[in-house]
Amino acid sequence: NERTFLAIKPDGVQRHLIGEIIRHFEKKGFKLVGMKLMQASEDLLKEHYIALCDRPFYSHLVEYMRSGPIAAMVWQGLDVVKMARTMIGETNPADSRPGTIRGDFCIEVSKNVIHGSDSIESARREISLWFHTDKLTCWAESTEHWIYE
Ligand code: GTP
Ligand code: MG
């Protein structure tokens, strides 16, 4: 079963969007299998965004992500990596459609509320970076038969 790493960024936590964002993925039918509120270290964030280390905004990005607690989560479900990205919207909220998380809840690219893994390989890497994978919770949802054929 496919898994993705989602993180509500410090602006999303400060703006009290945790409940609403979690609700979005719950209503969709995805299953929450891991969750923690944490202040991420500089090392973790640099590693998390290592692919962007050459970008001019890299250090600003790491400081933004260090500016407060993050709600780190692992979600599971069919095609969850791609579908979560669709639900999140584009990197720049200005390009994100209404109905997406970034389209509805934020304005600037440097304060875009949520992170989502961009591929199955990234999801694997990010989940093992942020979580002890053996501590993720495997549970049977009573509604599964009403969501999947
Ligand atoms: P994540 O889910 O956070 O990984 O975003 P993304 O996959 O939609 O975009 P990407 O991985 O390319 O960039 C990571 C994050 O860097 C973005 O979510 C933004 O917060 C930030 N970022 C991207 N482009 C810019 C930029 O041009 N300026 C600034 N200040 N931040 C940017
Ligand atoms: Mg990304």
Tab-separated table of N, CA and C and ligand atoms in Angstrom, residues 9 48-49 52 55-58 60-61 64-65 85 88-92 102 108-118 126, ligand 1:
chain	number	residue	atom	x	y	z
A	9	LYS	N	3.540	23.038	7.424
A	9	LYS	CA	4.695	23.893	7.695
A	9	LYS	C	4.386	24.871	8.843
A	48	HIS	N	16.256	17.151	4.157
A	48	HIS	CA	14.936	17.025	3.536
A	48	HIS	C	14.882	17.739	2.184
A	49	TYR	N	15.413	18.964	2.142
A	49	TYR	CA	15.365	19.767	0.908
A	49	TYR	C	16.709	19.764	0.161
A	52	LEU	N	17.317	20.919	-3.387
A	52	LEU	CA	17.202	22.350	-3.706
A	52	LEU	C	18.405	23.158	-3.201
A	55	ARG	N	19.625	26.242	-4.990
A	55	ARG	CA	18.699	27.350	-5.271
A	55	ARG	C	18.984	28.555	-4.382
A	56	PRO	N	18.736	29.751	-4.904
A	56	PRO	CA	19.023	30.963	-4.110
A	56	PRO	C	18.181	31.055	-2.830
A	57	PHE	N	17.020	30.408	-2.818
A	57	PHE	CA	16.133	30.519	-1.650
A	57	PHE	C	16.350	29.408	-0.624
A	58	TYR	N	17.350	28.542	-0.845
A	58	TYR	CA	17.549	27.361	0.012
A	58	TYR	C	17.672	27.706	1.503
A	60	HIS	N	16.864	30.473	3.053
A	60	HIS	CA	15.615	31.098	3.489
A	60	HIS	C	14.551	30.020	3.756
A	61	LEU	N	14.501	29.030	2.883
A	61	LEU	CA	13.551	27.920	3.025
A	61	LEU	C	13.801	27.142	4.317
A	64	TYR	N	12.695	29.279	7.243
A	64	TYR	CA	11.214	29.248	7.297
A	64	TYR	C	10.724	27.966	7.965
A	65	MET	N	11.278	26.853	7.561
A	65	MET	CA	10.840	25.566	8.102
A	65	MET	C	11.268	25.373	9.565
A	85	ARG	N	-0.524	15.427	-3.945
A	85	ARG	CA	0.045	16.591	-4.645
A	85	ARG	C	-1.050	17.365	-5.381
A	88	ILE	N	-2.935	19.294	-2.858
A	88	ILE	CA	-2.144	20.405	-2.320
A	88	ILE	C	-2.126	21.590	-3.282
A	89	GLY	N	-2.013	21.322	-4.579
A	89	GLY	CA	-1.941	22.402	-5.568
A	89	GLY	C	-0.525	22.614	-6.061
A	90	GLU	N	-0.294	23.720	-6.745
A	90	GLU	CA	1.024	24.014	-7.312
A	90	GLU	C	1.945	24.595	-6.231
A	91	THR	N	3.255	24.588	-6.533
A	91	THR	CA	4.228	25.137	-5.578
A	91	THR	C	3.878	26.581	-5.209
A	92	ASN	N	3.552	27.375	-6.218
A	92	ASN	CA	3.161	28.759	-5.969
A	92	ASN	C	1.642	28.842	-5.773
A	102	ARG	N	-3.246	24.850	-1.149
A	102	ARG	CA	-2.527	26.111	-1.365
A	102	ARG	C	-3.401	27.141	-2.073
A	108	GLU	N	1.635	33.346	-0.796
A	108	GLU	CA	3.003	33.450	-1.301
A	108	GLU	C	3.722	32.098	-1.318
A	109	VAL	N	4.625	31.936	-2.299
A	109	VAL	CA	5.352	30.672	-2.461
A	109	VAL	C	6.233	30.366	-1.254
A	110	SER	N	6.711	31.403	-0.594
A	110	SER	CA	7.607	31.219	0.547
A	110	SER	C	6.861	30.970	1.850
A	111	LYS	N	5.519	30.965	1.793
A	111	LYS	CA	4.686	30.615	2.951
A	111	LYS	C	3.505	29.796	2.445
A	112	ASN	N	3.829	28.584	1.964
A	112	ASN	CA	2.797	27.810	1.262
A	112	ASN	C	2.235	26.635	2.055
A	113	VAL	N	2.290	26.718	3.370
A	113	VAL	CA	1.464	25.960	4.316
A	113	VAL	C	1.741	24.452	4.455
A	114	ILE	N	2.047	23.780	3.356
A	114	ILE	CA	2.147	22.314	3.434
A	114	ILE	C	3.194	21.775	2.472
A	115	HIS	N	3.813	20.689	2.873
A	115	HIS	CA	4.722	19.930	1.995
A	115	HIS	C	4.099	18.585	1.655
A	116	GLY	N	4.330	18.129	0.425
A	116	GLY	CA	3.964	16.766	0.041
A	116	GLY	C	5.045	16.158	-0.830
A	117	SER	N	5.373	14.888	-0.594
A	117	SER	CA	6.393	14.203	-1.410
A	117	SER	C	6.003	14.241	-2.879
A	118	ASP	N	7.019	14.420	-3.757
A	118	ASP	CA	6.711	14.588	-5.181
A	118	ASP	C	6.800	13.306	-5.999
A	126	GLU	N	11.765	10.445	2.370
A	126	GLU	CA	11.319	11.417	3.369
A	126	GLU	C	10.698	10.735	4.589
B	1	GTP	P1	7.295	21.077	-1.122
B	1	GTP	O1	6.071	20.222	-1.021
B	1	GTP	O2	7.497	21.960	0.072
B	1	GTP	O3	8.529	20.258	-1.466
B	1	GTP	O4	7.001	22.078	-2.336
B	1	GTP	P2	7.000	21.749	-3.898
B	1	GTP	O5	7.414	20.333	-4.143
B	1	GTP	O6	5.699	22.197	-4.438
B	1	GTP	O7	8.141	22.730	-4.443
B	1	GTP	P3	9.733	22.534	-4.394
B	1	GTP	O8	10.084	21.203	-3.843
B	1	GTP	O9	10.246	22.913	-5.720
B	1	GTP	O10	10.155	23.687	-3.365
B	1	GTP	C1	10.161	23.434	-1.979
B	1	GTP	C2	9.668	24.658	-1.255
B	1	GTP	O11	10.588	25.716	-1.449
B	1	GTP	C3	8.342	25.248	-1.756
B	1	GTP	O12	7.223	24.604	-1.223
B	1	GTP	C4	8.439	26.664	-1.246
B	1	GTP	O13	8.108	26.751	0.136
B	1	GTP	C5	9.902	26.947	-1.418
B	1	GTP	N1	10.134	27.634	-2.691
B	1	GTP	C6	10.053	27.137	-3.939
B	1	GTP	N2	10.327	28.055	-4.873
B	1	GTP	C7	10.590	29.197	-4.172
B	1	GTP	C8	10.962	30.508	-4.549
B	1	GTP	O14	11.082	30.829	-5.722
B	1	GTP	N3	11.175	31.403	-3.534
B	1	GTP	C9	11.048	31.077	-2.223
B	1	GTP	N4	11.261	31.987	-1.282
B	1	GTP	N5	10.693	29.840	-1.843
B	1	GTP	C10	10.469	28.918	-2.790
